[in-house]
């Protein structure tokens, strides 16, 4: 079969003498890559290629050339959407950059209980990455998906053409099924290599995997800070425990789709020791609370003691939750990249919860929270008061 050749321009490449898509070892043949199907996690795919000019002399590909490489479906040849170009992400996509979520196939293997996995499929993805020889180039692309079915993925690159009027590019691809191509050097100008991407859903975990100390999801309080005031602070720790390990966490938010603050607050009953409480939170690893207090809550008004023998009292005193927090503890004591810390600021004097215009705010006794782990999985929970405003519980949403 005739090789792909175009009318050459000076210094331009006209064909490839090496073109292979692989995992992390160049000689992999149809390797399997596993990833979670949460659209956030990405698996790294390598593409190595070498070009020559019309005299079959090696030509170094430019960055502009390398930027035209795409991932395609091996069977159909259809390109995957390029996510960093703003294209839609219906079920599969690729990107030229890593979004920073961890990719650990050993964890995914544990999820799938895949005891038959080959050593290549469980090795850390950075091992044995091929270093290119002179005039060879290696590009790393990142695949993400929401699908559950495996897919064979190949690569393609358009051949440069001197005719700028050509509307339809001609591609060299790695999905020539009949080509005998064991090392990426092709057969009669055709190349045949692919990677098999196997998505997996993160399993459903019991509530006891999220930091609760009992089956009802009640969180254990940890006293922190000073006890010198009429208010004090407890911290509560929410984590994601899987197979005996606490997973690293990326973020926490009220919403699954965007970063939104959350809080719960309210007043206790007349005879309760805790008369009011306000919850706050921190991002995983952060030592300061975020969005504290969350609007509309602005201040807490408490009565002042009588200072005159005649029984007259001073006007009520107003405090911001943040000034109370700073005076009592000032930082997140239990900060950890593997925890979401939810604190509870409480007081034993009757108090009114007010907005910035000194109007009472309605209590918020429950809120959704979404914890995204370091692998991109979203854990949807509900944070609530139990019976009293000093008791916190979490439940699966």
mmCIF file of C-alpha atoms in Angstrom:
data_model
loop_
_atom_site.group_PDB
_atom_site.id
_atom_site.type_symbol
_atom_site.label_atom_id
_atom_site.label_comp_id
_atom_site.label_asym_id
_atom_site.label_seq_id
_atom_site.Cartn_x
_atom_site.Cartn_y
_atom_site.Cartn_z
ATOM 1 C CA UNK A 1 0.000 0.000 0.000
ATOM 2 C CA UNK A 2 1.301 3.474 -0.845
ATOM 3 C CA UNK A 3 2.532 5.613 2.034
ATOM 4 C CA UNK A 4 0.927 8.915 2.984
ATOM 5 C CA UNK A 5 2.791 11.647 1.056
ATOM 6 C CA UNK A 6 1.889 15.274 0.399
ATOM 7 C CA UNK A 7 3.455 17.955 -1.765
ATOM 8 C CA UNK A 8 6.386 19.017 0.420
ATOM 9 C CA UNK A 9 7.211 22.467 1.683
ATOM 10 C CA UNK A 10 10.768 23.354 2.632
ATOM 11 C CA UNK A 11 11.492 21.977 6.069
ATOM 12 C CA UNK A 12 8.088 20.331 6.380
ATOM 13 C CA UNK A 13 7.453 16.724 7.198
ATOM 14 C CA UNK A 14 5.488 14.588 4.763
ATOM 15 C CA UNK A 15 5.165 11.196 6.456
ATOM 16 C CA UNK A 16 5.716 9.322 9.683
ATOM 17 C CA UNK A 17 8.150 6.471 10.185
ATOM 18 C CA UNK A 18 7.100 5.938 13.820
ATOM 19 C CA UNK A 19 3.623 6.375 15.294
ATOM 20 C CA UNK A 20 2.411 4.523 18.351
ATOM 21 C CA UNK A 21 -0.083 5.092 21.162
ATOM 22 C CA UNK A 22 0.728 3.366 24.435
ATOM 23 C CA UNK A 23 0.359 3.469 28.200
ATOM 24 C CA UNK A 24 3.634 3.962 30.045
ATOM 25 C CA UNK A 25 5.825 1.352 28.377
ATOM 26 C CA UNK A 26 6.440 1.818 24.666
ATOM 27 C CA UNK A 27 6.235 -1.898 23.858
ATOM 28 C CA UNK A 28 2.795 -2.310 25.440
ATOM 29 C CA UNK A 29 0.420 -3.913 22.949
ATOM 30 C CA UNK A 30 -3.182 -2.894 23.532
ATOM 31 C CA UNK A 31 -2.594 -2.087 27.233
ATOM 32 C CA UNK A 32 -5.501 -1.507 29.610
ATOM 33 C CA UNK A 33 -5.872 1.719 31.570
ATOM 34 C CA UNK A 34 -8.392 1.928 34.401
ATOM 35 C CA UNK A 35 -10.003 5.075 35.719
ATOM 36 C CA UNK A 36 -13.067 6.239 37.616
ATOM 37 C CA UNK A 37 -15.928 7.405 35.393
ATOM 38 C CA UNK A 38 -16.517 10.649 37.301
ATOM 39 C CA UNK A 39 -15.330 12.887 34.366
ATOM 40 C CA UNK A 40 -12.793 14.524 36.718
ATOM 41 C CA UNK A 41 -10.162 11.813 36.970
ATOM 42 C CA UNK A 42 -7.922 11.438 33.921
ATOM 43 C CA UNK A 43 -5.694 8.617 32.716
ATOM 44 C CA UNK A 44 -2.506 9.487 30.867
ATOM 45 C CA UNK A 45 -2.057 8.237 27.297
ATOM 46 C CA UNK A 46 1.279 8.566 25.495
ATOM 47 C CA UNK A 47 1.755 9.095 21.764
ATOM 48 C CA UNK A 48 5.234 8.713 20.222
ATOM 49 C CA UNK A 49 5.984 9.708 16.654
ATOM 50 C CA UNK A 50 8.820 10.527 14.291
ATOM 51 C CA UNK A 51 8.511 12.346 10.976
ATOM 52 C CA UNK A 52 10.623 12.610 7.828
ATOM 53 C CA UNK A 53 10.649 14.991 4.880
ATOM 54 C CA UNK A 54 10.309 14.136 1.181
ATOM 55 C CA UNK A 55 13.931 12.953 1.127
ATOM 56 C CA UNK A 56 13.195 10.706 4.128
ATOM 57 C CA UNK A 57 15.416 12.793 6.339
ATOM 58 C CA UNK A 58 14.295 13.180 9.991
ATOM 59 C CA UNK A 59 12.298 16.314 10.724
ATOM 60 C CA UNK A 60 11.639 17.620 14.219
ATOM 61 C CA UNK A 61 7.926 18.178 14.744
ATOM 62 C CA UNK A 62 7.020 21.625 15.997
ATOM 63 C CA UNK A 63 4.750 22.293 18.942
ATOM 64 C CA UNK A 64 2.123 23.425 16.455
ATOM 65 C CA UNK A 65 2.371 20.006 14.796
ATOM 66 C CA UNK A 66 2.081 18.195 18.120
ATOM 67 C CA UNK A 67 -0.930 20.288 19.096
ATOM 68 C CA UNK A 68 -2.876 18.775 16.181
ATOM 69 C CA UNK A 69 -2.684 15.219 17.576
ATOM 70 C CA UNK A 70 -6.092 13.871 18.585
ATOM 71 C CA UNK A 71 -7.439 10.744 20.206
ATOM 72 C CA UNK A 72 -9.982 8.744 18.239
ATOM 73 C CA UNK A 73 -12.188 5.702 18.651
ATOM 74 C CA UNK A 74 -10.224 2.720 17.334
ATOM 75 C CA UNK A 75 -13.210 1.092 15.637
ATOM 76 C CA UNK A 76 -14.968 4.091 14.080
ATOM 77 C CA UNK A 77 -12.154 6.599 13.729
ATOM 78 C CA UNK A 78 -14.356 9.320 15.239
ATOM 79 C CA UNK A 79 -12.375 11.866 17.290
ATOM 80 C CA UNK A 80 -12.973 12.251 21.012
ATOM 81 C CA UNK A 81 -14.059 15.747 22.075
ATOM 82 C CA UNK A 82 -11.145 17.935 23.160
ATOM 83 C CA UNK A 83 -12.184 19.127 26.604
ATOM 84 C CA UNK A 84 -9.691 21.971 26.949
ATOM 85 C CA UNK A 85 -10.985 23.420 23.672
ATOM 86 C CA UNK A 86 -14.429 23.847 25.227
ATOM 87 C CA UNK A 87 -16.001 21.006 23.266
ATOM 88 C CA UNK A 88 -18.919 19.107 24.856
ATOM 89 C CA UNK A 89 -18.151 16.168 27.154
ATOM 90 C CA UNK A 90 -21.037 13.747 26.472
ATOM 91 C CA UNK A 91 -19.304 10.581 27.665
ATOM 92 C CA UNK A 92 -15.629 10.558 26.561
ATOM 93 C CA UNK A 93 -13.140 13.388 26.150
ATOM 94 C CA UNK A 94 -9.432 14.126 26.167
ATOM 95 C CA UNK A 95 -7.332 17.073 27.241
ATOM 96 C CA UNK A 96 -3.775 18.258 26.722
ATOM 97 C CA UNK A 97 -3.371 19.121 30.403
ATOM 98 C CA UNK A 98 -3.755 17.322 33.693
ATOM 99 C CA UNK A 99 -6.468 18.738 35.968
ATOM 100 C CA UNK A 100 -4.641 17.473 39.054
ATOM 101 C CA UNK A 101 -6.852 14.627 40.261
ATOM 102 C CA UNK A 102 -4.918 11.559 41.355
ATOM 103 C CA UNK A 103 -4.833 8.528 39.095
ATOM 104 C CA UNK A 104 -4.010 5.410 41.101
ATOM 105 C CA UNK A 105 -4.931 2.216 39.295
ATOM 106 C CA UNK A 106 -4.292 0.094 42.373
ATOM 107 C CA UNK A 107 -7.251 1.813 44.059
ATOM 108 C CA UNK A 108 -9.409 1.287 40.984
ATOM 109 C CA UNK A 109 -8.318 -2.330 40.861
ATOM 110 C CA UNK A 110 -9.447 -2.720 44.467
ATOM 111 C CA UNK A 111 -12.821 -1.252 43.542
ATOM 112 C CA UNK A 112 -13.219 -3.708 40.677
ATOM 113 C CA UNK A 113 -11.784 -6.658 42.650
ATOM 114 C CA UNK A 114 -9.789 -7.371 39.488
ATOM 115 C CA UNK A 115 -7.407 -10.092 40.658
ATOM 116 C CA UNK A 116 -6.498 -11.013 37.092
ATOM 117 C CA UNK A 117 -5.072 -7.598 36.250
ATOM 118 C CA UNK A 118 -1.670 -7.660 34.586
ATOM 119 C CA UNK A 119 1.337 -5.995 36.254
ATOM 120 C CA UNK A 120 1.138 -3.179 33.703
ATOM 121 C CA UNK A 121 -2.453 -2.352 34.655
ATOM 122 C CA UNK A 122 -1.668 -1.840 38.340
ATOM 123 C CA UNK A 123 1.732 -0.188 38.097
ATOM 124 C CA UNK A 124 1.900 3.554 38.955
ATOM 125 C CA UNK A 125 1.332 5.427 35.693
ATOM 126 C CA UNK A 126 4.633 7.331 35.827
ATOM 127 C CA UNK A 127 6.788 4.185 35.698
ATOM 128 C CA UNK A 128 8.924 3.371 32.627
ATOM 129 C CA UNK A 129 7.717 6.288 30.493
ATOM 130 C CA UNK A 130 9.638 6.070 27.237
ATOM 131 C CA UNK A 131 12.279 8.741 26.612
ATOM 132 C CA UNK A 132 12.349 9.721 22.935
ATOM 133 C CA UNK A 133 15.449 9.376 20.778
ATOM 134 C CA UNK A 134 16.649 12.320 18.646
ATOM 135 C CA UNK A 135 13.912 13.577 16.285
ATOM 136 C CA UNK A 136 11.267 11.551 18.126
ATOM 137 C CA UNK A 137 8.467 13.249 20.063
ATOM 138 C CA UNK A 138 6.248 12.035 22.887
ATOM 139 C CA UNK A 139 2.943 13.719 23.692
ATOM 140 C CA UNK A 140 0.898 12.947 26.799
ATOM 141 C CA UNK A 141 -2.872 13.331 26.540
ATOM 142 C CA UNK A 142 -5.429 12.811 29.300
ATOM 143 C CA UNK A 143 -8.670 10.852 28.940
ATOM 144 C CA UNK A 144 -11.787 11.293 31.079
ATOM 145 C CA UNK A 145 -15.192 9.669 30.848
ATOM 146 C CA UNK A 146 -18.639 9.222 32.337
ATOM 147 C CA UNK A 147 -19.170 5.866 30.604
ATOM 148 C CA UNK A 148 -19.053 2.397 32.132
ATOM 149 C CA UNK A 149 -18.155 0.420 29.001
ATOM 150 C CA UNK A 150 -14.540 -0.031 27.930
ATOM 151 C CA UNK A 151 -13.300 1.671 24.797
ATOM 152 C CA UNK A 152 -10.331 1.165 22.487
ATOM 153 C CA UNK A 153 -8.643 4.473 21.732
ATOM 154 C CA UNK A 154 -6.215 5.276 18.924
ATOM 155 C CA UNK A 155 -4.519 8.476 17.749
ATOM 156 C CA UNK A 156 -4.378 10.569 14.609
ATOM 157 C CA UNK A 157 -2.455 13.552 13.209
ATOM 158 C CA UNK A 158 -3.193 15.587 10.048
ATOM 159 C CA UNK A 159 -0.551 15.625 7.334
ATOM 160 C CA UNK A 160 0.670 19.169 6.627
ATOM 161 C CA UNK A 161 -0.293 20.370 3.157
ATOM 162 C CA UNK A 162 1.066 23.176 0.993
ATOM 163 C CA UNK A 163 -2.431 23.793 -0.335
ATOM 164 C CA UNK A 164 -4.081 26.052 2.242
ATOM 165 C CA UNK A 165 -7.305 25.837 0.249
ATOM 166 C CA UNK A 166 -7.729 22.174 1.239
ATOM 167 C CA UNK A 167 -10.735 22.112 3.537
ATOM 168 C CA UNK A 168 -10.596 18.474 4.588
ATOM 169 C CA UNK A 169 -7.325 17.355 6.194
ATOM 170 C CA UNK A 170 -5.792 13.968 5.489
ATOM 171 C CA UNK A 171 -4.901 12.039 8.636
ATOM 172 C CA UNK A 172 -2.381 9.433 9.594
ATOM 173 C CA UNK A 173 -3.967 7.202 12.239
ATOM 174 C CA UNK A 174 -3.052 4.272 14.461
ATOM 175 C CA UNK A 175 -6.259 2.335 13.806
ATOM 176 C CA UNK A 176 -5.315 0.433 10.638
ATOM 177 C CA UNK A 177 -6.660 -2.911 11.797
ATOM 178 C CA UNK A 178 -4.886 -5.057 9.201
ATOM 179 C CA UNK A 179 -1.433 -3.542 9.602
ATOM 180 C CA UNK A 180 1.265 -5.688 11.198
ATOM 181 C CA UNK A 181 2.809 -3.077 13.464
ATOM 182 C CA UNK A 182 4.390 -4.576 16.598
ATOM 183 C CA UNK A 183 6.799 -1.696 17.358
ATOM 184 C CA UNK A 184 5.087 1.375 15.902
ATOM 185 C CA UNK A 185 7.111 1.537 12.674
ATOM 186 C CA UNK A 186 4.039 0.706 10.611
ATOM 187 C CA UNK A 187 3.448 -1.452 7.572
ATOM 188 C CA UNK A 188 3.300 0.249 4.170
ATOM 189 C CA UNK A 189 2.684 3.576 5.860
ATOM 190 C CA UNK A 190 -0.144 2.296 8.053
ATOM 191 C CA UNK A 191 0.025 2.046 11.838
ATOM 192 C CA UNK A 192 -1.843 -0.145 14.282
ATOM 193 C CA UNK A 193 -1.818 0.483 18.037
ATOM 194 C CA UNK A 194 -4.348 1.363 20.699
ATOM 195 C CA UNK A 195 -5.008 1.550 24.417
ATOM 196 C CA UNK A 196 -8.023 0.017 26.096
ATOM 197 C CA UNK A 197 -9.623 2.336 28.661
ATOM 198 C CA UNK A 198 -11.750 0.559 31.255
ATOM 199 C CA UNK A 199 -13.970 2.884 33.345
ATOM 200 C CA UNK A 200 -15.228 1.989 36.809
ATOM 201 C CA UNK A 201 -17.760 3.586 39.150
ATOM 202 C CA UNK A 202 -16.662 4.270 42.717
ATOM 203 C CA UNK A 203 -18.655 1.961 45.015
ATOM 204 C CA UNK A 204 -21.391 3.032 47.390
ATOM 205 C CA UNK A 205 -19.956 3.287 50.911
ATOM 206 C CA UNK A 206 -21.809 2.934 54.228
ATOM 207 C CA UNK A 207 -22.217 6.019 56.385
ATOM 208 C CA UNK A 208 -19.649 4.599 58.823
ATOM 209 C CA UNK A 209 -17.020 5.195 56.104
ATOM 210 C CA UNK A 210 -17.445 8.949 56.501
ATOM 211 C CA UNK A 211 -16.304 9.576 60.036
ATOM 212 C CA UNK A 212 -19.445 8.704 61.958
ATOM 213 C CA UNK A 213 -18.848 6.798 65.187
ATOM 214 C CA UNK A 214 -22.059 4.825 65.061
ATOM 215 C CA UNK A 215 -24.568 3.472 62.585
ATOM 216 C CA UNK A 216 -26.837 6.512 62.960
ATOM 217 C CA UNK A 217 -24.197 8.857 61.503
ATOM 218 C CA UNK A 218 -23.663 10.887 64.671
ATOM 219 C CA UNK A 219 -20.324 12.716 64.587
ATOM 220 C CA UNK A 220 -18.032 12.616 67.604
ATOM 221 C CA UNK A 221 -17.193 16.087 68.985
ATOM 222 C CA UNK A 222 -13.608 17.072 69.817
ATOM 223 C CA UNK A 223 -13.211 20.005 72.218
ATOM 224 C CA UNK A 224 -10.740 22.606 70.967
ATOM 225 C CA UNK A 225 -9.700 26.073 72.071
ATOM 226 C CA UNK A 226 -10.365 28.015 75.255
ATOM 227 C CA UNK A 227 -13.142 27.512 77.807
ATOM 228 C CA UNK A 228 -12.806 31.005 79.299
ATOM 229 C CA UNK A 229 -15.910 32.469 77.689
ATOM 230 C CA UNK A 230 -19.649 31.857 77.545
ATOM 231 C CA UNK A 231 -19.024 30.246 74.168
ATOM 232 C CA UNK A 232 -16.790 27.383 73.082
ATOM 233 C CA UNK A 233 -15.930 25.279 70.049
ATOM 234 C CA UNK A 234 -16.063 21.610 69.080
ATOM 235 C CA UNK A 235 -14.608 20.156 65.899
ATOM 236 C CA UNK A 236 -16.016 17.172 63.989
ATOM 237 C CA UNK A 237 -14.080 15.220 61.363
ATOM 238 C CA UNK A 238 -15.552 13.866 58.141
ATOM 239 C CA UNK A 239 -13.364 11.668 55.977
ATOM 240 C CA UNK A 240 -13.697 9.050 53.245
ATOM 241 C CA UNK A 241 -12.451 5.660 54.371
ATOM 242 C CA UNK A 242 -12.054 2.936 51.763
ATOM 243 C CA UNK A 243 -10.424 -0.450 52.282
ATOM 244 C CA UNK A 244 -8.774 0.685 55.490
ATOM 245 C CA UNK A 245 -7.285 3.919 54.133
ATOM 246 C CA UNK A 246 -8.424 7.505 54.370
ATOM 247 C CA UNK A 247 -8.521 8.983 50.886
ATOM 248 C CA UNK A 248 -7.070 12.380 50.172
ATOM 249 C CA UNK A 249 -9.751 15.012 49.616
ATOM 250 C CA UNK A 250 -9.927 17.793 47.030
ATOM 251 C CA UNK A 251 -12.800 20.045 48.136
ATOM 252 C CA UNK A 252 -16.092 20.403 49.965
ATOM 253 C CA UNK A 253 -19.092 22.452 48.833
ATOM 254 C CA UNK A 254 -22.824 22.742 49.233
ATOM 255 C CA UNK A 255 -23.224 22.019 45.517
ATOM 256 C CA UNK A 256 -21.998 19.224 43.268
ATOM 257 C CA UNK A 257 -21.427 21.554 40.329
ATOM 258 C CA UNK A 258 -19.769 24.617 41.847
ATOM 259 C CA UNK A 259 -18.143 25.924 45.010
ATOM 260 C CA UNK A 260 -20.812 27.107 47.448
ATOM 261 C CA UNK A 261 -20.524 27.746 51.167
ATOM 262 C CA UNK A 262 -22.692 25.959 53.718
ATOM 263 C CA UNK A 263 -23.643 26.185 57.366
ATOM 264 C CA UNK A 264 -26.286 25.142 59.843
ATOM 265 C CA UNK A 265 -27.289 27.170 62.890
ATOM 266 C CA UNK A 266 -30.145 27.626 65.312
ATOM 267 C CA UNK A 267 -31.313 28.076 68.909
ATOM 268 C CA UNK A 268 -31.727 25.393 71.520
ATOM 269 C CA UNK A 269 -34.684 24.875 73.814
ATOM 270 C CA UNK A 270 -35.241 26.970 76.932
ATOM 271 C CA UNK A 271 -33.646 24.534 79.381
ATOM 272 C CA UNK A 272 -30.826 23.322 77.109
ATOM 273 C CA UNK A 273 -27.275 23.962 78.234
ATOM 274 C CA UNK A 274 -26.443 25.032 74.672
ATOM 275 C CA UNK A 275 -28.653 27.983 73.803
ATOM 276 C CA UNK A 276 -27.408 28.504 70.252
ATOM 277 C CA UNK A 277 -24.843 27.128 67.844
ATOM 278 C CA UNK A 278 -23.343 28.013 64.470
ATOM 279 C CA UNK A 279 -21.464 25.506 62.316
ATOM 280 C CA UNK A 280 -18.461 26.369 60.173
ATOM 281 C CA UNK A 281 -16.182 24.353 57.911
ATOM 282 C CA UNK A 282 -12.782 24.399 56.238
ATOM 283 C CA UNK A 283 -11.524 23.039 52.967
ATOM 284 C CA UNK A 284 -9.423 19.862 53.359
ATOM 285 C CA UNK A 285 -6.045 20.782 54.854
ATOM 286 C CA UNK A 286 -6.952 24.455 55.444
ATOM 287 C CA UNK A 287 -6.332 25.979 58.874
ATOM 288 C CA UNK A 288 -8.923 28.765 58.562
ATOM 289 C CA UNK A 289 -12.719 28.517 58.166
ATOM 290 C CA UNK A 290 -14.326 29.444 54.863
ATOM 291 C CA UNK A 291 -17.451 31.609 54.450
ATOM 292 C CA UNK A 292 -17.797 32.170 58.182
ATOM 293 C CA UNK A 293 -20.374 33.294 58.924
ATOM 294 C CA UNK A 294 -22.381 32.395 55.863
ATOM 295 C CA UNK A 295 -24.934 35.110 54.929
ATOM 296 C CA UNK A 296 -27.554 36.010 55.885
ATOM 297 C CA UNK A 297 -26.195 35.310 59.391
ATOM 298 C CA UNK A 298 -23.998 38.219 60.506
ATOM 299 C CA UNK A 299 -24.047 38.646 64.302
ATOM 300 C CA UNK A 300 -25.128 37.001 67.537
ATOM 301 C CA UNK A 301 -26.815 39.204 70.105
ATOM 302 C CA UNK A 302 -26.645 38.187 73.795
ATOM 303 C CA UNK A 303 -27.882 39.974 76.927
ATOM 304 C CA UNK A 304 -25.393 41.883 79.054
ATOM 305 C CA UNK A 305 -25.320 41.387 82.853
ATOM 306 C CA UNK A 306 -26.584 44.123 85.154
ATOM 307 C CA UNK A 307 -23.846 46.507 86.222
ATOM 308 C CA UNK A 308 -25.856 48.852 88.416
ATOM 309 C CA UNK A 309 -27.204 48.178 91.889
ATOM 310 C CA UNK A 310 -30.592 49.397 90.754
ATOM 311 C CA UNK A 311 -30.872 46.441 88.402
ATOM 312 C CA UNK A 312 -30.499 48.400 85.195
ATOM 313 C CA UNK A 313 -28.802 46.430 82.418
ATOM 314 C CA UNK A 314 -26.616 47.506 79.576
ATOM 315 C CA UNK A 315 -27.899 47.069 76.031
ATOM 316 C CA UNK A 316 -27.426 43.607 74.546
ATOM 317 C CA UNK A 317 -23.967 42.880 73.215
ATOM 318 C CA UNK A 318 -23.423 41.847 69.609
ATOM 319 C CA UNK A 319 -20.604 39.575 68.450
ATOM 320 C CA UNK A 320 -19.668 38.285 65.056
ATOM 321 C CA UNK A 321 -19.161 34.514 64.923
ATOM 322 C CA UNK A 322 -15.695 35.078 63.470
ATOM 323 C CA UNK A 323 -14.552 37.267 66.364
ATOM 324 C CA UNK A 324 -15.801 34.636 68.810
ATOM 325 C CA UNK A 325 -13.972 31.941 66.864
ATOM 326 C CA UNK A 326 -10.749 33.948 66.739
ATOM 327 C CA UNK A 327 -10.868 34.700 70.452
ATOM 328 C CA UNK A 328 -11.669 31.139 71.450
ATOM 329 C CA UNK A 329 -9.505 29.054 69.109
ATOM 330 C CA UNK A 330 -8.394 31.074 66.050
ATOM 331 C CA UNK A 331 -7.552 28.172 63.747
ATOM 332 C CA UNK A 332 -8.648 24.749 62.556
ATOM 333 C CA UNK A 333 -6.983 22.437 65.055
ATOM 334 C CA UNK A 334 -7.607 19.142 63.250
ATOM 335 C CA UNK A 335 -6.718 20.277 59.739
ATOM 336 C CA UNK A 336 -5.727 17.449 57.393
ATOM 337 C CA UNK A 337 -5.749 16.867 53.606
ATOM 338 C CA UNK A 338 -7.819 13.742 54.320
ATOM 339 C CA UNK A 339 -10.503 15.495 56.420
ATOM 340 C CA UNK A 340 -13.293 17.972 56.168
ATOM 341 C CA UNK A 341 -13.416 19.737 59.520
ATOM 342 C CA UNK A 342 -16.855 20.934 60.614
ATOM 343 C CA UNK A 343 -16.700 23.096 63.714
ATOM 344 C CA UNK A 344 -19.523 24.112 65.996
ATOM 345 C CA UNK A 345 -19.453 27.429 67.833
ATOM 346 C CA UNK A 346 -21.842 27.235 70.815
ATOM 347 C CA UNK A 347 -22.969 29.497 73.641
ATOM 348 C CA UNK A 348 -24.728 29.051 76.975
ATOM 349 C CA UNK A 349 -26.293 32.526 77.102
ATOM 350 C CA UNK A 350 -29.563 33.099 75.282
ATOM 351 C CA UNK A 351 -28.759 34.659 71.947
ATOM 352 C CA UNK A 352 -30.442 35.983 68.845
ATOM 353 C CA UNK A 353 -29.070 35.138 65.435
ATOM 354 C CA UNK A 354 -29.240 38.296 63.305
ATOM 355 C CA UNK A 355 -28.451 39.408 59.774
ATOM 356 C CA UNK A 356 -26.421 42.521 58.947
ATOM 357 C CA UNK A 357 -29.540 44.674 59.352
ATOM 358 C CA UNK A 358 -30.095 43.272 62.875
ATOM 359 C CA UNK A 359 -33.109 41.256 61.789
ATOM 360 C CA UNK A 360 -33.568 37.682 63.057
ATOM 361 C CA UNK A 361 -32.543 34.940 60.630
ATOM 362 C CA UNK A 362 -34.441 31.702 60.317
ATOM 363 C CA UNK A 363 -32.629 28.617 61.625
ATOM 364 C CA UNK A 364 -30.941 26.259 59.173
ATOM 365 C CA UNK A 365 -30.941 22.778 60.655
ATOM 366 C CA UNK A 366 -29.763 20.765 57.643
ATOM 367 C CA UNK A 367 -27.656 21.265 54.522
ATOM 368 C CA UNK A 368 -26.333 19.142 51.657
ATOM 369 C CA UNK A 369 -22.570 18.850 51.342
ATOM 370 C CA UNK A 370 -20.509 17.376 48.517
ATOM 371 C CA UNK A 371 -17.009 16.112 49.243
ATOM 372 C CA UNK A 372 -14.817 15.505 46.202
ATOM 373 C CA UNK A 373 -11.940 13.153 46.908
ATOM 374 C CA UNK A 374 -8.479 13.399 45.370
ATOM 375 C CA UNK A 375 -9.547 10.953 42.637
ATOM 376 C CA UNK A 376 -12.497 13.089 41.535
ATOM 377 C CA UNK A 377 -15.331 11.093 43.132
ATOM 378 C CA UNK A 378 -18.231 13.097 44.561
ATOM 379 C CA UNK A 379 -19.568 11.981 47.961
ATOM 380 C CA UNK A 380 -23.022 13.460 48.532
ATOM 381 C CA UNK A 381 -23.953 13.817 52.210
ATOM 382 C CA UNK A 382 -26.365 15.725 54.409
ATOM 383 C CA UNK A 383 -25.158 17.545 57.523
ATOM 384 C CA UNK A 384 -27.847 18.105 60.179
ATOM 385 C CA UNK A 385 -28.553 18.725 63.818
ATOM 386 C CA UNK A 386 -29.847 15.622 65.589
ATOM 387 C CA UNK A 387 -32.202 16.577 68.415
ATOM 388 C CA UNK A 388 -30.126 19.356 69.939
ATOM 389 C CA UNK A 389 -28.111 22.106 68.326
ATOM 390 C CA UNK A 390 -24.883 20.768 69.794
ATOM 391 C CA UNK A 391 -25.260 17.370 68.097
ATOM 392 C CA UNK A 392 -24.211 16.899 64.467
ATOM 393 C CA UNK A 393 -24.983 13.997 62.186
ATOM 394 C CA UNK A 394 -24.235 13.078 58.582
ATOM 395 C CA UNK A 395 -26.335 10.931 56.283
ATOM 396 C CA UNK A 396 -26.096 9.726 52.703
ATOM 397 C CA UNK A 397 -27.949 12.066 50.392
#
